[in-house]
XYZ file of C-alpha atoms in Angstrom:
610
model
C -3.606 174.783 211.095
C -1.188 175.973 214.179
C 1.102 173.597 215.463
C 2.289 173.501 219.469
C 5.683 174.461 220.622
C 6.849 175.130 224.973
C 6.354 178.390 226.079
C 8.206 181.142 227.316
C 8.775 181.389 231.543
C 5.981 183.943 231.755
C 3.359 181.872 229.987
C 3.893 178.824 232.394
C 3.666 180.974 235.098
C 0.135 181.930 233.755
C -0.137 178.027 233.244
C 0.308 177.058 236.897
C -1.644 180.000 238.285
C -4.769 178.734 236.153
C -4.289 175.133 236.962
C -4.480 176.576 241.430
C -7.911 177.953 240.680
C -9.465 175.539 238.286
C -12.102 173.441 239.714
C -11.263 169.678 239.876
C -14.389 169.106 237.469
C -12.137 170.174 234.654
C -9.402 167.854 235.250
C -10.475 164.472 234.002
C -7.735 162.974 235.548
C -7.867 164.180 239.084
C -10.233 161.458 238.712
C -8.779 157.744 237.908
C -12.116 156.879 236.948
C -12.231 159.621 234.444
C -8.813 159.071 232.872
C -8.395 157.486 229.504
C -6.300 154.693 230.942
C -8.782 153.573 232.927
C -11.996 153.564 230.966
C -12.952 150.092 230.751
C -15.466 151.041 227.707
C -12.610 152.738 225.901
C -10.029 149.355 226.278
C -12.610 147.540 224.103
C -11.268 149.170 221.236
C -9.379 146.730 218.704
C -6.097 146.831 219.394
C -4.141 148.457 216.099
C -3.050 146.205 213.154
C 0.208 144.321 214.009
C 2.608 145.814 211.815
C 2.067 149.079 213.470
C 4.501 150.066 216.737
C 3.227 149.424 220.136
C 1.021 152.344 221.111
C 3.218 154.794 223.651
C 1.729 156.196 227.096
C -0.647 159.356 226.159
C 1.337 162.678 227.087
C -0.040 166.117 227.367
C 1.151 168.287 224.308
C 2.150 171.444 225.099
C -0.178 174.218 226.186
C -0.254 177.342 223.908
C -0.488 180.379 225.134
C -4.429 181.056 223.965
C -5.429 177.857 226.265
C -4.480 179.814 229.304
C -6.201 183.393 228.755
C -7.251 185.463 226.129
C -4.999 188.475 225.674
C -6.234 191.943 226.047
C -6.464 193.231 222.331
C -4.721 195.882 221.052
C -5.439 198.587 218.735
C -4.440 196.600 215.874
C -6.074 193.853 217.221
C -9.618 196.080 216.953
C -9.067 197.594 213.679
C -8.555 194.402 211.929
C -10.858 192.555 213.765
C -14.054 194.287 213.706
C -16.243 194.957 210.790
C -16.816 198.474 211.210
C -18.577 200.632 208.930
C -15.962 201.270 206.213
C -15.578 197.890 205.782
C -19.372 197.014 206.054
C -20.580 199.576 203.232
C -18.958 197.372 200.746
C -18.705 193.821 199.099
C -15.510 192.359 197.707
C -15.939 191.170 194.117
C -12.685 190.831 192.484
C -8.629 191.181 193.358
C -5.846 191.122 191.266
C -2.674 190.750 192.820
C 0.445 191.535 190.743
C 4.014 191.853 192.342
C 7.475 191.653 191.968
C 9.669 189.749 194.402
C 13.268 190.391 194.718
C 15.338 187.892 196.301
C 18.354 189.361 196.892
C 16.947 193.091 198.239
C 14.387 190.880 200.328
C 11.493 193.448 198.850
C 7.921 193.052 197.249
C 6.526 195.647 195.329
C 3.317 196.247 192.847
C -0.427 196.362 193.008
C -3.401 194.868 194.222
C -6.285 196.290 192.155
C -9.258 196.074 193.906
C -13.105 195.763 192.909
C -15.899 196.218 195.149
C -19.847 196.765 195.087
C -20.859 199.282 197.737
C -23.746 198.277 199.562
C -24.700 202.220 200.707
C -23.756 205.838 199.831
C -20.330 206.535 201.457
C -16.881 208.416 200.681
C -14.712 205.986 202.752
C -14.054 202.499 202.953
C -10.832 200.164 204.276
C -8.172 198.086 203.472
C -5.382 196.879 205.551
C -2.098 196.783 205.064
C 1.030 196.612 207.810
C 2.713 200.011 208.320
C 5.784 198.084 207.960
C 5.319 198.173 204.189
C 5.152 201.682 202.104
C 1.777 202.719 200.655
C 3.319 203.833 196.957
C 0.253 205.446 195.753
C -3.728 204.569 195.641
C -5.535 205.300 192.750
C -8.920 205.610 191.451
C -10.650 205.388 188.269
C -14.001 207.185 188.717
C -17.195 205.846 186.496
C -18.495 202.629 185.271
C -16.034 199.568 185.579
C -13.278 199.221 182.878
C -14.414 203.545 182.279
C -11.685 205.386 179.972
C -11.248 208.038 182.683
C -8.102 209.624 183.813
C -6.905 207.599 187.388
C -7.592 209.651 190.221
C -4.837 210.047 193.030
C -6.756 209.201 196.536
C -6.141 209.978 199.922
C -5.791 208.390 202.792
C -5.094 207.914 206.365
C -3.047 204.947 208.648
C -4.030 203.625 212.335
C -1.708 200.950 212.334
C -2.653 198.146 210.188
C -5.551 200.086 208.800
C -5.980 201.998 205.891
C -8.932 204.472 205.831
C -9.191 205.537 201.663
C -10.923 208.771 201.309
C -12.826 209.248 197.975
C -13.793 212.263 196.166
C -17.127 211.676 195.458
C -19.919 209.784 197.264
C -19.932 205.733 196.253
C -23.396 205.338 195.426
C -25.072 201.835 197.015
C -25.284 199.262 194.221
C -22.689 200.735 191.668
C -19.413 198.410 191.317
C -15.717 200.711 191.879
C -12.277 199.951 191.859
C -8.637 200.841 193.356
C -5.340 200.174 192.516
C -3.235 199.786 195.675
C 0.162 200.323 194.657
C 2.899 199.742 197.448
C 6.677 198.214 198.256
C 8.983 197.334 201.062
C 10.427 194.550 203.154
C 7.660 191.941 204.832
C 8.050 191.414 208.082
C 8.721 188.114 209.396
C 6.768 187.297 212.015
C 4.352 184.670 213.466
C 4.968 180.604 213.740
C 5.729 180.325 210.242
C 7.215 183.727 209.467
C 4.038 184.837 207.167
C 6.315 185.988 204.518
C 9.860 184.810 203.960
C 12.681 185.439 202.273
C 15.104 181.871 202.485
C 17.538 179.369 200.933
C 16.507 175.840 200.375
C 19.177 173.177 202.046
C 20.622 172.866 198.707
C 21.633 176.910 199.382
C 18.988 178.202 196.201
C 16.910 180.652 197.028
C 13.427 179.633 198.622
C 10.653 182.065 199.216
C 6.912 181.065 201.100
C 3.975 182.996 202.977
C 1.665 181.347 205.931
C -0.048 184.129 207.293
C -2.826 182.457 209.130
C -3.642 184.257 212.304
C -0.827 186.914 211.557
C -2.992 188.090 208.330
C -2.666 188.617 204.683
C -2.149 192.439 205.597
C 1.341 191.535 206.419
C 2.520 191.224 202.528
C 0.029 192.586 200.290
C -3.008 195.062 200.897
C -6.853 193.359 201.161
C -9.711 193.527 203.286
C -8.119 191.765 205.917
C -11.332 189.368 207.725
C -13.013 186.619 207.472
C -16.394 187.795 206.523
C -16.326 188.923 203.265
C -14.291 187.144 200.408
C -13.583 187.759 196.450
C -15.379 185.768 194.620
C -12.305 185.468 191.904
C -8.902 186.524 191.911
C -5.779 186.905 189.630
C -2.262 186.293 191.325
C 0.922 187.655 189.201
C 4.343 186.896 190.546
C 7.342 188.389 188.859
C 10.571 186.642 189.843
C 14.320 185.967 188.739
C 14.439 183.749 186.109
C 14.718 180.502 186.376
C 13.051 180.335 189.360
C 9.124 178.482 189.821
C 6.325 180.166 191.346
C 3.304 178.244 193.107
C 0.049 180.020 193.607
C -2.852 179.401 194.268
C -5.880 178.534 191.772
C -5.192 177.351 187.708
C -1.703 177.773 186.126
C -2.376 180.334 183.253
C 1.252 181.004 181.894
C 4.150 182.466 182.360
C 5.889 185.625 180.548
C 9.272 186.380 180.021
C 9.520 190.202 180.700
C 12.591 190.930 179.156
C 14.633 191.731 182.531
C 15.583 189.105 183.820
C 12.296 188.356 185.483
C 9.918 186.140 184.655
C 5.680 186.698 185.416
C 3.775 183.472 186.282
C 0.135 184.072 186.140
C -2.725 181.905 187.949
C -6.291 182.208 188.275
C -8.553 181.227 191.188
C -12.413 180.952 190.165
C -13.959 180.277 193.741
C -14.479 182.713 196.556
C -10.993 182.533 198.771
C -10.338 184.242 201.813
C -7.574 186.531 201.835
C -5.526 184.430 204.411
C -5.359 181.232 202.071
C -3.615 183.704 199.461
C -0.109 182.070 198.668
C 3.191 181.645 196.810
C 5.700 179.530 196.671
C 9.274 180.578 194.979
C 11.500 178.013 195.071
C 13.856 175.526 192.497
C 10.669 173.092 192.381
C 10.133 170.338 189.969
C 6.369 169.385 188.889
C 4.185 166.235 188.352
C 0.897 166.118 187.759
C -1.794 163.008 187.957
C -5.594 163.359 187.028
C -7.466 161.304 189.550
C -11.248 159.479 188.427
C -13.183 158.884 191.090
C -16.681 157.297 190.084
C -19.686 159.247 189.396
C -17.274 162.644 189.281
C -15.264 164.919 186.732
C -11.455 163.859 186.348
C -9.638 166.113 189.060
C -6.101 167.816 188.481
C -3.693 166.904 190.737
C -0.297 168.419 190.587
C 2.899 168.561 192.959
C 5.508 170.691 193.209
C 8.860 169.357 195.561
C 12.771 170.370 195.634
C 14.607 168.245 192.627
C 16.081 166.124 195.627
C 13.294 165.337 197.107
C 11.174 164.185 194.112
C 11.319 160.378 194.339
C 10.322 160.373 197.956
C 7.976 162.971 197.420
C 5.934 160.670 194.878
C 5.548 157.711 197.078
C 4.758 159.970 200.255
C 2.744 162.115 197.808
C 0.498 158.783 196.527
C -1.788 159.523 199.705
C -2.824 162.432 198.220
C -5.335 160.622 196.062
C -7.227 158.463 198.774
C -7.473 161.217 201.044
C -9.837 163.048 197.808
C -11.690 160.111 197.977
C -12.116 159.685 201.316
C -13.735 163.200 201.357
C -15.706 163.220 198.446
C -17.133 160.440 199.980
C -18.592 161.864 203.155
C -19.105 165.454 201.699
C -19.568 164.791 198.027
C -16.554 166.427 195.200
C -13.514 168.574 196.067
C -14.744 172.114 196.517
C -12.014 173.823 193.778
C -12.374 171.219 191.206
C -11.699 173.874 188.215
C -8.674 175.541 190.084
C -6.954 171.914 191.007
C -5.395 170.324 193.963
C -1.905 170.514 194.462
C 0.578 169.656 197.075
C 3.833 171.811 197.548
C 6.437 171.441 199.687
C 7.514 174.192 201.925
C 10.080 174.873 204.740
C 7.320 174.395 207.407
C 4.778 171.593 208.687
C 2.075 172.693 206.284
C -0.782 175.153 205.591
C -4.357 175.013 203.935
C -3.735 177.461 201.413
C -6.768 177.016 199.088
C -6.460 174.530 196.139
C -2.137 175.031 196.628
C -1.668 173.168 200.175
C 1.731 173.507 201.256
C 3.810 170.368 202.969
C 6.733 170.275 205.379
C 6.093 166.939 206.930
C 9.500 164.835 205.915
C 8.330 162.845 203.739
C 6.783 160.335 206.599
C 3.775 159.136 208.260
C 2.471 160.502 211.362
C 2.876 164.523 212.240
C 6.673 165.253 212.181
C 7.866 161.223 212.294
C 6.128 161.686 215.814
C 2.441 159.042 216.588
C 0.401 162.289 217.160
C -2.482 159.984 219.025
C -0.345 157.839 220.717
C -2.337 155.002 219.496
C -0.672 153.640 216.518
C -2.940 154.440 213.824
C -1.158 158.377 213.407
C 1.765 156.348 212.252
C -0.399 154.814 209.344
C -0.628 157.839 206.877
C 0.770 161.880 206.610
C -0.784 163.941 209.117
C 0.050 166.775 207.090
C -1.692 165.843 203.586
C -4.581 164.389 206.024
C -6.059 167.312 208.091
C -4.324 170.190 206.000
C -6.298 168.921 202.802
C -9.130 168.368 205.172
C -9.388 172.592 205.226
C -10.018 172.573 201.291
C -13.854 171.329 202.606
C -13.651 172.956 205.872
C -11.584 176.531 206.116
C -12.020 176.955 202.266
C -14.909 175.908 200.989
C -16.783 176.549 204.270
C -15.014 179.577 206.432
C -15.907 180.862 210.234
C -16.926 184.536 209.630
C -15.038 185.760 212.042
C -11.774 184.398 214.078
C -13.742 183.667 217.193
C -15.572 180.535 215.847
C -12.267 179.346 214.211
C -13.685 176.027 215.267
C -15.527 175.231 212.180
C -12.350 175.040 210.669
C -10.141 173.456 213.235
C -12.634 171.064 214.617
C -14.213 169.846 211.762
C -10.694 169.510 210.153
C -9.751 167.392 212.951
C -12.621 165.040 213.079
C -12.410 164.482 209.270
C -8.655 162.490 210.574
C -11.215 160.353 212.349
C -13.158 159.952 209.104
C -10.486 159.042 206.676
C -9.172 156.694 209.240
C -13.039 155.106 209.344
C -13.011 155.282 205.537
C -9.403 152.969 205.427
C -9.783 151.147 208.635
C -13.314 151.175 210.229
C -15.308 152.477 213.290
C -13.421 150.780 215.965
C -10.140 152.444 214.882
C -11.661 155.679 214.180
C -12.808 155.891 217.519
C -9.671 154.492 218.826
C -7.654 157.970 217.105
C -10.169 160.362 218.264
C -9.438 158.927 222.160
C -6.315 159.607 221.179
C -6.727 163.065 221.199
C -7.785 163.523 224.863
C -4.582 164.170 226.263
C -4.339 167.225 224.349
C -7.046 168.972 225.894
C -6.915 171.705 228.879
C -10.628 173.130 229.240
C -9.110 176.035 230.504
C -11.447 178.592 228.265
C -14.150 178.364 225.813
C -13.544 177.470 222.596
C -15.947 180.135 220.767
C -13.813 183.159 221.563
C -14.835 187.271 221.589
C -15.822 188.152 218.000
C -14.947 191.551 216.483
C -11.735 191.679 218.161
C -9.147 189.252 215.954
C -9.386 186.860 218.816
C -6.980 183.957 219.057
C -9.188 181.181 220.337
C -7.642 178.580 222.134
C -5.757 175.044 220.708
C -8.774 173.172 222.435
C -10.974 174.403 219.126
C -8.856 171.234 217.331
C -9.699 168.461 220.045
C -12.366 169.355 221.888
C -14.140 170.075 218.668
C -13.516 166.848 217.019
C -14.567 165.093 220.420
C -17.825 167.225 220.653
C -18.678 166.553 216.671
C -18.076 162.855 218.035
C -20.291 162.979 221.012
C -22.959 164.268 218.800
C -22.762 161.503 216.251
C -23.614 159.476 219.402
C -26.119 161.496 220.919
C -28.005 161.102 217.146
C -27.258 157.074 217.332
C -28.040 156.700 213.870
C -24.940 156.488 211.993
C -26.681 156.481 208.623
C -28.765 159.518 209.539
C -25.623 161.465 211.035
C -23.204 160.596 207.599
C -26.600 161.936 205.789
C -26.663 164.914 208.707
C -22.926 166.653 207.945
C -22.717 165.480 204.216
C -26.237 168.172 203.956
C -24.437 170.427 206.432
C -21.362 170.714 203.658
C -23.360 171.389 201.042
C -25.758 173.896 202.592
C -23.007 176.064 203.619
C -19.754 175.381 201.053
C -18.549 178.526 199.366
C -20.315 180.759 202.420
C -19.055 182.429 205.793
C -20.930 181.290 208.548
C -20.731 181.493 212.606
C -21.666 178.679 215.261
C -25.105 179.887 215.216
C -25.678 178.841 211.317
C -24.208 175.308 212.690
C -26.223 175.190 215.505
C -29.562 175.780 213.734
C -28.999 173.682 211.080
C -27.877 170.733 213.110
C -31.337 171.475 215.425
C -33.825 171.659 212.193
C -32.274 168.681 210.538
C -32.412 166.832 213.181
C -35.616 167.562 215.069
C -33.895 167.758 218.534
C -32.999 170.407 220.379
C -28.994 170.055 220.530
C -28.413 173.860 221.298
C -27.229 173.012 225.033
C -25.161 170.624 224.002
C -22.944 173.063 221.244
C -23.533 175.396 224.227
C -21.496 173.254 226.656
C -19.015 172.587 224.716
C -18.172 175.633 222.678
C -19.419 178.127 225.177
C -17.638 177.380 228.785
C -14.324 175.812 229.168
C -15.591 172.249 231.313
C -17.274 169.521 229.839
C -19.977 168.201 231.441
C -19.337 165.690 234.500
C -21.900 162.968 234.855
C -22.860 161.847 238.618
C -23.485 158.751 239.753
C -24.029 157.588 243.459
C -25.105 154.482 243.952
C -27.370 153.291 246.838
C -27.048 149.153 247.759
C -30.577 147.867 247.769
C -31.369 145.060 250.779
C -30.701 142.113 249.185
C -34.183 139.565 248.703
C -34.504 135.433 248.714
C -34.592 135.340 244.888
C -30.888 133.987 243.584
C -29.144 136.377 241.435
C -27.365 139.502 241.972
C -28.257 141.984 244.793
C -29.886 144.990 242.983
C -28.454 148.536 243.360
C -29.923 152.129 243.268
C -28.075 154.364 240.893
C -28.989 158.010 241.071
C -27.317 160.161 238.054
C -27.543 163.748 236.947
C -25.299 165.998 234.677
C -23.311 168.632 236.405
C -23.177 171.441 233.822
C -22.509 175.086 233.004
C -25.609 175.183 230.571
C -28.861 175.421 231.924
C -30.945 172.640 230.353
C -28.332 170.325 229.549
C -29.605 167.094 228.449
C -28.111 164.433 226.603
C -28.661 161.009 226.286
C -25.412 158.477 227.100
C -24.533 154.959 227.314
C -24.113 153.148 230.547
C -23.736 149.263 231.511
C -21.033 147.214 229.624
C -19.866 147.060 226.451
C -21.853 143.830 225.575
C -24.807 145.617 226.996
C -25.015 149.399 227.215
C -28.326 150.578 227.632
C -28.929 154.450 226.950
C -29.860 156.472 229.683
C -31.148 160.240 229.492
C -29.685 162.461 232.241
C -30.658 166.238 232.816
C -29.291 168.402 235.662
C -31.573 166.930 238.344
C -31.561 163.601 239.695
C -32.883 160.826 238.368
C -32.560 157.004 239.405
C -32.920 153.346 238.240
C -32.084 150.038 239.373
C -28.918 148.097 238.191
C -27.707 144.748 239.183
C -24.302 146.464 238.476
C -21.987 147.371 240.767
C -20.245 150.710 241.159
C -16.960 148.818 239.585
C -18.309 147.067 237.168
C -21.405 149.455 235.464
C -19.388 151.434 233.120
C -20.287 154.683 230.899
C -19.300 154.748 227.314
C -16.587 157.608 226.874
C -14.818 156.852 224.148
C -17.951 157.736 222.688
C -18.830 160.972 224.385
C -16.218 163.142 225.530
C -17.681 163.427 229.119
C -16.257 162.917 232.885
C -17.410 160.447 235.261
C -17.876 161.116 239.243
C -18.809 157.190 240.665
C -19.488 157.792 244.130
């Protein structure tokens, strides 16, 4: 997850010169008909429970700067994002990731050894690691894994975050190598949470954390830095000062005293993980652990890891932690890591998804921040944080995009599991209620599926507009039963894999029967959603009592060609479901223009009444 700050003078401008050319189709509320506020359908909704505060007026959150344009990659941007043929001629298998932090130089140093199966002859392959960091040495052990042989000293060459290794002998396809990447130096800080940083804790002790989403794990340690192609088990070593807890990801192993005043804390993860969920935590931190029994499934580790001063608010904000598993499980069946753990560490930011070792920076309070992230009244009813970032352990972790671009299967489907765990606590109505919520937040200034191949940074739309569109189609399918049965088979067709939109689309269209390929299309693929038209036509009135009848002609306006879907029109004691296209079509209503009504709460559409 990415959280929304202002931005600088030269973004707005970018801002204001989008918002001159875009069409007035893409700006619901141009329209008063199409703004939240004044969908009659959408004030049905039951009102939140009492003891919550009085719902505040939606506001826009700030635009980020990958709503407004995509950025013209870079180099960098290249190398690390496409999966070019060194990185194609091999399969990860295995890292091990052992390193020595110093607090008070501010430097990392050690080894990632490296195991891979090459999947054709070749002499080169890469791994990516900033040039801000010193390559020590790389070394190779030629022969059959765990061979006797004397380590071989490799070459190599840099392109700025890439490494291009140069062996001495041609890899042969199906035969399983390895590399010891030994290197040292300062991490940069940089990105919205720093990716690696050295800091103090408020009490002044020393307090050390990574989040290297979208920045990448190339910024502190050497990997194969993409989404494709994951480990499928990894060992994490962290050497610090004494005295001092670190908080990795996977199953505590142990701890070793080395003599030095350093001590080694050891932790195994036994799932696939990709390379950005990679994590530690150094800090003064106290522990707790729970095991949690849900019915029908294996006792689950749960364990937490806070400053000492935090601890006893930590356990009662913590105590969500437990429903939100269940919640979950329930829709999607068991917690993907269930032999690594869940636990829940505080960190000096909002939070992070870091696989089976979430991190927390939420204050200890409902809602995202202190703030009602909906405006509705139901964000202020549990921890946004511990919510959608635990969310990621079924969709980021378990299930991962394959490449930046369709970062949406993490975001999106994150975000509309909120929706779910508020269904699971509080029902439909409110459910739907907190998904509205999220409309404000919404430009449709670009697609959401961005360029693949090039580390693209799609825009902040993926987290609404996603939800919204995974909403729509739940009504479009109008089976609730069949659409809880639809994504629970989705999960667990596709956990532990990489996929792209096109594995979700064809799944969704096979399971389903229908053809819903426009519909992903529309939404994913163009930055409007589509507009349904309606003119009416007032029919001569006859000398039978009752209302005068009126002609109501209605067609989608929409970027995809053969957009269809079905929708809800009339009144919320009587919708009736209508199936526009992107011609014309008509029927008779004794409804009038203000009074027939179109049900978007539960499709994220626009409405043109003329």
């Amino acid at each position: 997850m990415r959280n929304f700050f202002p931005l600088t003078p030269a973004a707005w401008f970018l801002l204001l010169a989008a918002w001159i050319v875009l069409p007035c189709r893409g700006q619901a509320a141009a329209n008063p008909q199409n703004a939240e506020s004044a969908n009659p359908a959408a004030q049905q909704a039951p009102k939140p429970a009492a003891q919550n505060p009085a719902p505040k007026a939606p506001t826009r959150r700030p635009p980020a700067p990958s709503d407004i344009a995509a950025p013209i990659p870079s180099r960098y941007d290249m190398l690390r994002g496409a999966y070019g043929p060194f990185r194609a001629n091999n399969d990860l298998l295995y890292y091990h990731l052992d390193v020595r932090v110093d607090p008070v130089k501010q430097w990392i140093s050690g080894r990632n050894t490296i195991r891979f199966r090459m999947l054709n002859d070749a002499t080169r392959i890469q791994i990516d690691l900033t040039d801000k960091l010193n390559i020590d040495k790389i070394l190779f052990v030629p022969g059959a894994e765990n061979s006797k042989a004397e380590a071989v000293p490799l070459k190599y060459t840099r392109d700025t975050g890439a490494v291009f290794i140069d062996f001495p002998q041609t890899l042969r396809a199906g035969q399983v190598y390895s590399i010891d990447f030994y290197y040292s130096g300062h991490p940069p800080t940089v990105g919205r949470f720093g990716a690696f940083t050295f800091g103090h804790d408020p009490a002044g002790r020393v307090w050390i954390n990574t989040a290297c989403e979208g920045t990448g794990a190339s910024v502190w340690w050497p990997d194969k830095d993409q989404w494709r192609d994951e480990v499928e088990s990894m060992d994490i070593s962290v050497a610090i000062p004494n005295g001092l807890v670190d908080v990795s990801n996977g199953k505590f192993v142990g701890k070793t005293d080395l003599g030095d005043g350093y001590t080694r804390w050891d932790w195994h993860v036994s799932y696939p993980i990709n390379n950005y969920d990679v994590s530690l935590n150094i800090g003064a931190y106290v522990h707790w652990h729970q095991d949690l029994k849900i019915d029908g499934h294996d006792s689950l580790a749960m364990d937490y890891y806070v400053l000492p001063e935090d601890l006893e608010k930590a356990k009662k904000q913590f105590a969500q932690a437990p429903g939100m598993i269940e919640a979950y499980t329930h829709y999607f069946g068991p917690y993907p890591f269930a032999r690594d753990g869940y636990k829940l560490i505080e960190a000096p930011y909002s939070g992070m998804e870091h696989q089976s070792a979430v991190t927390y920076g939420n204050l200890f309070e409902n809602g995202y921040l202190g703030r009602d992230w909906t405006h509705t009244g139901i964000s202020l009813r549990f921890d946004f944080i511990i919510i959608h970032e635990s969310a990621h352990e079924w969709f980021g972790n378990s299930i991962t995009a394959a490449d930046p671009s369709d970062m949406w299967i993490h975001e999106g489907w994150a975000t509309y599991l909120e929706s779910l765990y508020v269904e699971y606590r509080w029902g439909k109505a409110d459910a739907i209620t907190y998904l509205n919520g999220l409309k404000p937040k919404i430009y449709n200034l670009r697609p959401i599926v961005a360029e693949r191949g090039v580390n693209a940074d799609p825009t902040e739309d993926q987290y609404f507009k996603g939800a919204l569109m995974l909403n729509t189609l739940r009504s479009v399918i109008n089976d609730d039963a069949k659409w809880f049965a639809l994504i629970h088979g989705f999960y667990q067709r596709f956990q532990y894999q990489n996929i792209l939109t096109e594995d979700v689309v064809a799944y969704f269209n096979q399971q389903t029967g229908m053809n819903l390929t426009p519909i992903f299309n529309q939404y994913l693929r163009h930055a409007h959603i589509p507009r349904l038209e309606l003119l009416f036509i007032k029919l001569p009135g006859g000398e039978a009592p009752g209302p005068t009848p009126h002609l109501v002609m209605y067609k989608w306006d929409a970027d995809e060609d053969g957009f269809a879907m079905p929708v809800r029109v009339g009144t919320p004691d009587h919708w009736q479901i209508i199936h526009p296209t992107t011609h014309w079509q008509w029927m008779q209503t004794p409804l009038t223009k203000d009074d027939l009504q179109v049900a978007t709460d539960l499709y994220y559409v626009d409405v043109n009444k003329q």
